[in-house]
Amino acid sequence: MIKGSRMRKLLIAAICATVATPVLADSHEGVLKARQGYMQLVWQNFGPLTKMAKGEMDYDADQAALHADNLDALASMNISAQFPEGTDKESLPGETRALPVIWTDMGGFSEKFQNFADAVQNLRAEASEGLEALQAAVGQTGNSCGGCHDDYRAKEF
Amino acid sequence: MIKGSRMRKLLIAAICATVATPVLADSHEGVLKARQGYMQLVWQNFGPLTKMAKGEMDYDADQAALHADNLDALASMNISAQFPEGTDKESLPGETRALPVIWTDMGGFSEKFQNFADAVQNLRAEASEGLEALQAAVGQTGNSCGGCHDDYRAKEF
């Protein structure tokens, strides 16, 4: 039988062997890549829903549900690790549109994110309930995006 | 009372006003940004768990649970939109490590992704159950990452 401490060492060795640390892990480049990737993932799923809502793409209940489920997964995340101190537009000019006010008004920022999460939960419920239900829920979700971007995101990098 | 068709036009106008389409939406740059962002988000959450498992960071049950919940949200997503045809390493040299075999063996690729999702679900259950439980679950999750990367991701861009 392997003793506890030896088992522990073996476990840690196994973890070290299987989990290689990417270069970007703790850098601000890594933070921005994750944060901007998150936004891109939101758009990758919200985009087709807006196209269906606008009539630029045929309404498909299954596809709508798939994208709404993905959005709900993203909106359910705790995004605090995406916004460490020192990753605002003034600290990193040209690299991010995140305004410094995010960090001085984290309560307001969190409330806006919660509005988005709530709108997406409704979107998930409505997405496969027909085009008109989708349109209303997409409009509401779009407003929740804008409600945060207006105050906390600059127009330019 | 506003008639149905007029209401519909107003709704679509409201959607157009609130939902501005990002430039990258349908481009391969947008796909890669979303895909690589997804991987970065996975790492942003798996990284602290591996550090706790290796003893490089103090074990904290609440933080471990937060990161495991985020990982589970990511692993619950349907990632098919992240892998459209024509976004492999041969089509986009220097931009991605995604090997063409992903698209000729989508069944095997999906199975590996499911292994990851299963490992993360276990990680979520174990993360706040103490350091040894976390270590075992982190090791298993790391193996599931490697199990896919070995076959479907090139070592270099």
Short mmCIF file of C-alpha atoms in Angstrom, two decimals:
data_model
loop_
_atom_site.label_atom_id
_atom_site.label_comp_id
_atom_site.label_asym_id
_atom_site.label_seq_id
_atom_site.Cartn_x
_atom_site.Cartn_y
_atom_site.Cartn_z
CA MET A 1 0.00 0.00 0.00
CA ILE A 2 1.24 3.48 -0.85
CA LYS A 3 1.50 5.82 2.12
CA GLY A 4 -0.46 9.10 2.18
CA SER A 5 2.48 11.43 1.61
CA ARG A 6 3.89 9.32 -1.23
CA MET A 7 0.43 9.15 -2.84
CA ARG A 8 0.26 12.92 -2.52
CA LYS A 9 3.62 13.37 -4.27
CA LEU A 10 2.59 11.00 -7.04
CA LEU A 11 -0.65 12.92 -7.50
CA ILE A 12 1.14 16.25 -7.73
CA ALA A 13 3.68 14.81 -10.18
CA ALA A 14 0.80 13.54 -12.30
CA ILE A 15 -0.86 16.96 -12.26
CA CYS A 16 2.40 18.65 -13.25
CA ALA A 17 2.85 16.19 -16.11
CA THR A 18 -0.64 16.61 -17.52
CA VAL A 19 -1.22 20.32 -16.94
CA ALA A 20 1.23 22.53 -18.81
CA THR A 21 0.85 26.23 -18.02
CA PRO A 22 0.18 28.41 -21.07
CA VAL A 23 2.48 31.41 -21.36
CA LEU A 24 -0.35 33.94 -21.16
CA ALA A 25 -1.88 32.55 -17.97
CA ASP A 26 -1.33 35.45 -15.58
CA SER A 27 -0.33 38.25 -17.94
CA HIS A 28 -2.57 41.17 -18.83
CA GLU A 29 -2.53 39.83 -22.41
CA GLY A 30 -4.11 36.65 -21.05
CA VAL A 31 -6.75 38.63 -19.19
CA LEU A 32 -7.63 40.66 -22.29
CA LYS A 33 -7.68 37.57 -24.49
CA ALA A 34 -10.11 35.88 -22.09
CA ARG A 35 -12.26 39.00 -21.67
CA GLN A 36 -12.45 39.84 -25.36
CA GLY A 37 -12.93 36.16 -26.16
CA TYR A 38 -15.87 36.11 -23.77
CA MET A 39 -17.46 39.03 -25.62
CA GLN A 40 -16.78 37.31 -28.94
CA LEU A 41 -18.42 34.10 -27.66
CA VAL A 42 -21.43 36.15 -26.57
CA TRP A 43 -21.62 37.63 -30.05
CA GLN A 44 -21.08 34.26 -31.77
CA ASN A 45 -24.28 33.09 -30.10
CA PHE A 46 -26.27 36.33 -29.92
CA GLY A 47 -25.49 37.22 -33.57
CA PRO A 48 -27.54 34.41 -35.15
CA LEU A 49 -30.43 35.19 -32.77
CA THR A 50 -30.46 38.85 -33.84
CA LYS A 51 -30.35 37.77 -37.49
CA MET A 52 -33.37 35.52 -36.94
CA ALA A 53 -35.14 38.33 -35.07
CA LYS A 54 -34.45 40.80 -37.91
CA GLY A 55 -35.52 38.33 -40.60
CA GLU A 56 -31.99 38.10 -42.05
CA MET A 57 -31.95 34.37 -41.25
CA ASP A 58 -34.80 31.86 -41.17
CA TYR A 59 -36.17 31.24 -37.70
CA ASP A 60 -35.12 27.80 -36.46
CA ALA A 61 -36.35 26.86 -32.98
CA ASP A 62 -33.63 24.26 -32.36
CA GLN A 63 -30.78 26.55 -33.42
CA ALA A 64 -32.30 29.40 -31.44
CA ALA A 65 -32.45 27.18 -28.33
CA LEU A 66 -28.83 26.06 -28.85
CA HIS A 67 -27.54 29.63 -29.00
CA ALA A 68 -29.72 30.78 -26.10
CA ASP A 69 -28.44 27.87 -23.98
CA ASN A 70 -24.85 28.85 -24.80
CA LEU A 71 -25.56 32.48 -23.88
CA ASP A 72 -27.09 31.37 -20.61
CA ALA A 73 -23.97 29.32 -19.81
CA LEU A 74 -21.79 32.39 -20.46
CA ALA A 75 -24.08 34.71 -18.48
CA SER A 76 -24.06 32.28 -15.53
CA MET A 77 -20.28 32.67 -15.14
CA ASN A 78 -18.68 34.70 -12.37
CA ILE A 79 -16.64 37.13 -14.49
CA SER A 80 -14.64 38.77 -11.69
CA ALA A 81 -11.38 37.11 -12.83
CA GLN A 82 -11.85 38.87 -16.19
CA PHE A 83 -11.58 42.28 -14.52
CA PRO A 84 -8.48 42.42 -12.32
CA GLU A 85 -7.19 45.87 -11.27
CA GLY A 86 -4.93 47.53 -13.81
CA THR A 87 -6.67 46.23 -16.93
CA ASP A 88 -8.62 49.40 -17.80
CA LYS A 89 -8.26 51.59 -20.88
CA GLU A 90 -6.07 54.16 -19.08
CA SER A 91 -3.65 51.51 -17.84
CA LEU A 92 -3.57 49.72 -21.21
CA PRO A 93 -4.24 52.36 -23.88
CA GLY A 94 -5.12 50.96 -27.29
CA GLU A 95 -5.71 47.48 -25.93
CA THR A 96 -9.09 47.64 -24.21
CA ARG A 97 -12.24 49.73 -24.10
CA ALA A 98 -12.96 48.91 -20.44
CA LEU A 99 -13.40 52.29 -18.70
CA PRO A 100 -11.76 52.90 -15.28
CA VAL A 101 -15.25 53.58 -13.83
CA ILE A 102 -15.80 49.80 -13.77
CA TRP A 103 -13.39 49.58 -10.84
CA THR A 104 -14.70 52.62 -8.96
CA ASP A 105 -18.33 51.55 -9.41
CA MET A 106 -18.13 47.77 -9.24
CA GLY A 107 -21.61 47.65 -7.67
CA GLY A 108 -23.22 49.41 -10.64
CA PHE A 109 -21.21 47.32 -13.08
CA SER A 110 -22.30 44.09 -11.37
CA GLU A 111 -25.92 45.23 -11.47
CA LYS A 112 -25.70 45.80 -15.24
CA PHE A 113 -24.17 42.35 -15.69
CA GLN A 114 -27.03 40.90 -13.64
CA ASN A 115 -29.51 42.65 -15.96
CA PHE A 116 -27.83 40.86 -18.86
CA ALA A 117 -27.98 37.51 -17.05
CA ASP A 118 -31.68 38.03 -16.29
CA ALA A 119 -32.47 39.01 -19.89
CA VAL A 120 -30.61 35.95 -21.16
CA GLN A 121 -32.51 33.66 -18.81
CA ASN A 122 -35.74 35.02 -20.31
CA LEU A 123 -34.27 34.66 -23.81
CA ARG A 124 -33.53 31.02 -23.07
CA ALA A 125 -37.15 30.48 -22.06
CA GLU A 126 -38.53 32.30 -25.14
CA ALA A 127 -36.09 31.37 -27.93
CA SER A 128 -37.91 28.26 -29.10
CA GLU A 129 -41.41 29.69 -28.55
CA GLY A 130 -41.75 31.22 -32.01
CA LEU A 131 -40.37 34.23 -33.89
CA GLU A 132 -42.32 36.93 -32.07
CA ALA A 133 -41.30 35.61 -28.65
CA LEU A 134 -37.70 35.52 -29.84
CA GLN A 135 -37.88 39.08 -31.19
CA ALA A 136 -39.12 40.48 -27.89
CA ALA A 137 -36.47 38.60 -25.89
CA VAL A 138 -33.66 39.56 -28.29
CA GLY A 139 -34.67 43.23 -28.04
CA GLN A 140 -34.61 43.05 -24.25
CA THR A 141 -31.22 41.31 -24.25
CA GLY A 142 -29.78 43.85 -26.70
CA ASN A 143 -30.91 46.62 -24.38
CA SER A 144 -29.14 44.96 -21.47
CA CYS A 145 -25.90 44.82 -23.52
CA GLY A 146 -26.22 48.49 -24.40
CA GLY A 147 -27.15 49.40 -20.83
CA CYS A 148 -23.71 48.30 -19.66
CA HIS A 149 -21.65 49.35 -22.69
CA ASP A 150 -23.04 52.91 -22.60
CA ASP A 151 -21.53 53.56 -19.17
CA TYR A 152 -18.60 51.18 -18.83
CA ARG A 153 -17.13 50.75 -22.32
CA ALA A 154 -15.43 53.43 -24.42
CA LYS A 155 -16.46 53.84 -28.08
CA GLU A 156 -12.84 53.46 -29.20
CA PHE A 157 -9.84 51.46 -28.05
CA MET B 1 -53.95 49.73 -30.75
CA ILE B 2 -50.92 48.98 -32.89
CA LYS B 3 -51.54 46.37 -35.58
CA GLY B 4 -49.45 43.18 -35.64
CA SER B 5 -47.35 44.07 -38.68
CA ARG B 6 -46.63 47.56 -37.40
CA MET B 7 -45.65 46.16 -34.00
CA ARG B 8 -43.37 43.75 -35.82
CA LYS B 9 -41.65 46.59 -37.71
CA LEU B 10 -41.24 48.57 -34.51
CA LEU B 11 -39.73 45.54 -32.79
CA ILE B 12 -37.26 44.97 -35.61
CA ALA B 13 -36.33 48.66 -35.66
CA ALA B 14 -35.72 48.47 -31.90
CA ILE B 15 -33.53 45.39 -32.34
CA CYS B 16 -31.52 47.10 -35.10
CA ALA B 17 -31.06 50.16 -32.90
CA THR B 18 -29.87 48.26 -29.85
CA VAL B 19 -27.84 45.49 -31.45
CA ALA B 20 -24.89 46.78 -33.44
CA THR B 21 -23.03 44.04 -35.30
CA PRO B 22 -19.33 43.82 -34.40
CA VAL B 23 -17.01 43.82 -37.40
CA LEU B 24 -15.58 40.41 -36.65
CA ALA B 25 -18.93 38.64 -36.35
CA ASP B 26 -18.73 36.23 -39.29
CA SER B 27 -15.08 36.45 -40.26
CA HIS B 28 -12.54 33.71 -39.56
CA GLU B 29 -10.80 36.23 -37.27
CA GLY B 30 -14.01 36.31 -35.22
CA VAL B 31 -14.16 32.52 -35.08
CA LEU B 32 -10.52 32.27 -33.94
CA LYS B 33 -10.96 35.03 -31.38
CA ALA B 34 -13.96 33.21 -29.91
CA ARG B 35 -12.26 29.81 -30.02
CA GLN B 36 -8.96 30.97 -28.54
CA GLY B 37 -10.88 33.11 -26.06
CA TYR B 38 -12.78 30.01 -24.96
CA MET B 39 -9.50 28.19 -24.32
CA GLN B 40 -8.17 31.21 -22.42
CA LEU B 41 -11.33 31.31 -20.27
CA VAL B 42 -10.89 27.61 -19.54
CA TRP B 43 -7.33 28.32 -18.47
CA GLN B 44 -8.28 31.41 -16.45
CA ASN B 45 -10.41 29.11 -14.30
CA PHE B 46 -8.43 25.87 -14.45
CA GLY B 47 -5.13 27.64 -13.76
CA PRO B 48 -5.91 28.60 -10.13
CA LEU B 49 -7.25 25.08 -9.49
CA THR B 50 -4.00 23.50 -10.73
CA LYS B 51 -2.02 25.94 -8.57
CA MET B 52 -4.05 24.92 -5.51
CA ALA B 53 -3.61 21.25 -6.43
CA LYS B 54 0.17 21.66 -6.77
CA GLY B 55 0.47 23.64 -3.54
CA GLU B 56 1.51 26.84 -5.36
CA MET B 57 -1.56 28.59 -3.98
CA ASP B 58 -3.44 28.07 -0.70
CA TYR B 59 -6.46 25.83 -1.03
CA ASP B 60 -9.66 27.89 -0.74
CA ALA B 61 -12.90 25.92 -1.02
CA ASP B 62 -15.01 28.93 -2.07
CA GLN B 63 -12.59 30.06 -4.78
CA ALA B 64 -12.20 26.47 -5.96
CA ALA B 65 -15.98 26.14 -6.24
CA LEU B 66 -16.24 29.44 -8.14
CA HIS B 67 -13.67 28.36 -10.74
CA ALA B 68 -15.13 24.86 -11.04
CA ASP B 69 -18.60 26.35 -11.59
CA ASN B 70 -17.21 28.60 -14.34
CA LEU B 71 -15.47 25.63 -15.98
CA ASP B 72 -18.70 23.67 -15.85
CA ALA B 73 -20.56 26.53 -17.56
CA LEU B 74 -17.93 26.56 -20.33
CA ALA B 75 -17.93 22.77 -20.69
CA SER B 76 -21.74 22.73 -20.93
CA MET B 77 -21.63 24.87 -24.10
CA ASN B 78 -22.26 23.46 -27.57
CA ILE B 79 -19.00 24.48 -29.25
CA SER B 80 -19.90 23.54 -32.84
CA ALA B 81 -20.05 27.23 -33.91
CA GLN B 82 -16.40 27.53 -32.84
CA PHE B 83 -15.34 24.97 -35.45
CA PRO B 84 -16.76 25.93 -38.85
CA GLU B 85 -15.19 24.34 -41.96
CA GLY B 86 -12.09 26.13 -43.24
CA THR B 87 -10.73 27.18 -39.85
CA ASP B 88 -8.03 24.51 -39.52
CA LYS B 89 -4.26 24.97 -39.39
CA GLU B 90 -3.79 24.15 -43.09
CA SER B 91 -6.40 26.68 -44.20
CA LEU B 92 -5.11 29.36 -41.80
CA PRO B 93 -1.37 28.69 -41.31
CA GLY B 94 0.20 30.52 -38.40
CA GLU B 95 -3.18 31.44 -36.93
CA THR B 96 -4.47 28.26 -35.31
CA ARG B 97 -3.26 24.91 -34.03
CA ALA B 98 -6.55 23.14 -34.84
CA LEU B 99 -5.60 20.10 -36.94
CA PRO B 100 -7.66 19.21 -40.06
CA VAL B 101 -8.41 15.79 -38.50
CA ILE B 102 -11.01 17.53 -36.30
CA TRP B 103 -13.24 17.87 -39.36
CA THR B 104 -12.64 14.37 -40.73
CA ASP B 105 -13.15 12.76 -37.31
CA MET B 106 -15.81 14.95 -35.72
CA GLY B 107 -17.17 11.92 -33.83
CA GLY B 108 -13.86 11.26 -32.09
CA PHE B 109 -13.38 14.96 -31.43
CA SER B 110 -16.85 15.25 -29.86
CA GLU B 111 -16.14 12.22 -27.69
CA LYS B 112 -12.96 13.87 -26.35
CA PHE B 113 -14.88 17.04 -25.62
CA GLN B 114 -17.47 14.97 -23.76
CA ASN B 115 -14.68 13.42 -21.67
CA PHE B 116 -13.67 16.95 -20.71
CA ALA B 117 -17.27 17.88 -19.83
CA ASP B 118 -17.62 14.73 -17.69
CA ALA B 119 -14.32 15.38 -15.89
CA VAL B 120 -15.36 18.97 -15.19
CA GLN B 121 -18.70 17.87 -13.79
CA ASN B 122 -16.79 15.66 -11.35
CA LEU B 123 -14.38 18.52 -10.62
CA ARG B 124 -17.35 20.72 -9.76
CA ALA B 125 -18.59 18.11 -7.29
CA GLU B 126 -15.14 17.64 -5.69
CA ALA B 127 -13.62 21.13 -5.75
CA SER B 128 -14.90 22.23 -2.35
CA GLU B 129 -14.47 18.81 -0.69
CA GLY B 130 -10.90 19.39 0.43
CA LEU B 131 -7.44 19.49 -1.15
CA GLU B 132 -7.04 15.78 -1.85
CA ALA B 133 -10.42 15.57 -3.57
CA LEU B 134 -9.46 18.62 -5.65
CA GLN B 135 -6.08 17.12 -6.58
CA ALA B 136 -7.63 13.92 -7.90
CA ALA B 137 -10.28 15.80 -9.89
CA VAL B 138 -7.74 18.29 -11.30
CA GLY B 139 -5.52 15.43 -12.44
CA GLN B 140 -8.44 13.75 -14.18
CA THR B 141 -9.49 17.02 -15.85
CA GLY B 142 -5.92 17.73 -16.99
CA ASN B 143 -5.81 14.27 -18.57
CA SER B 144 -9.03 15.00 -20.46
CA CYS B 145 -7.50 18.24 -21.83
CA GLY B 146 -4.39 16.38 -22.94
CA GLY B 147 -6.46 13.53 -24.37
CA CYS B 148 -7.94 15.90 -26.93
CA HIS B 149 -4.91 18.13 -27.53
CA ASP B 150 -2.64 15.14 -28.26
CA ASP B 151 -4.69 14.15 -31.31
CA TYR B 152 -6.43 17.30 -32.50
CA ARG B 153 -4.08 20.19 -31.74
CA ALA B 154 -0.68 20.84 -33.28
CA LYS B 155 2.28 21.65 -31.02
CA GLU B 156 3.00 24.85 -32.98
CA PHE B 157 0.93 27.46 -34.79
#
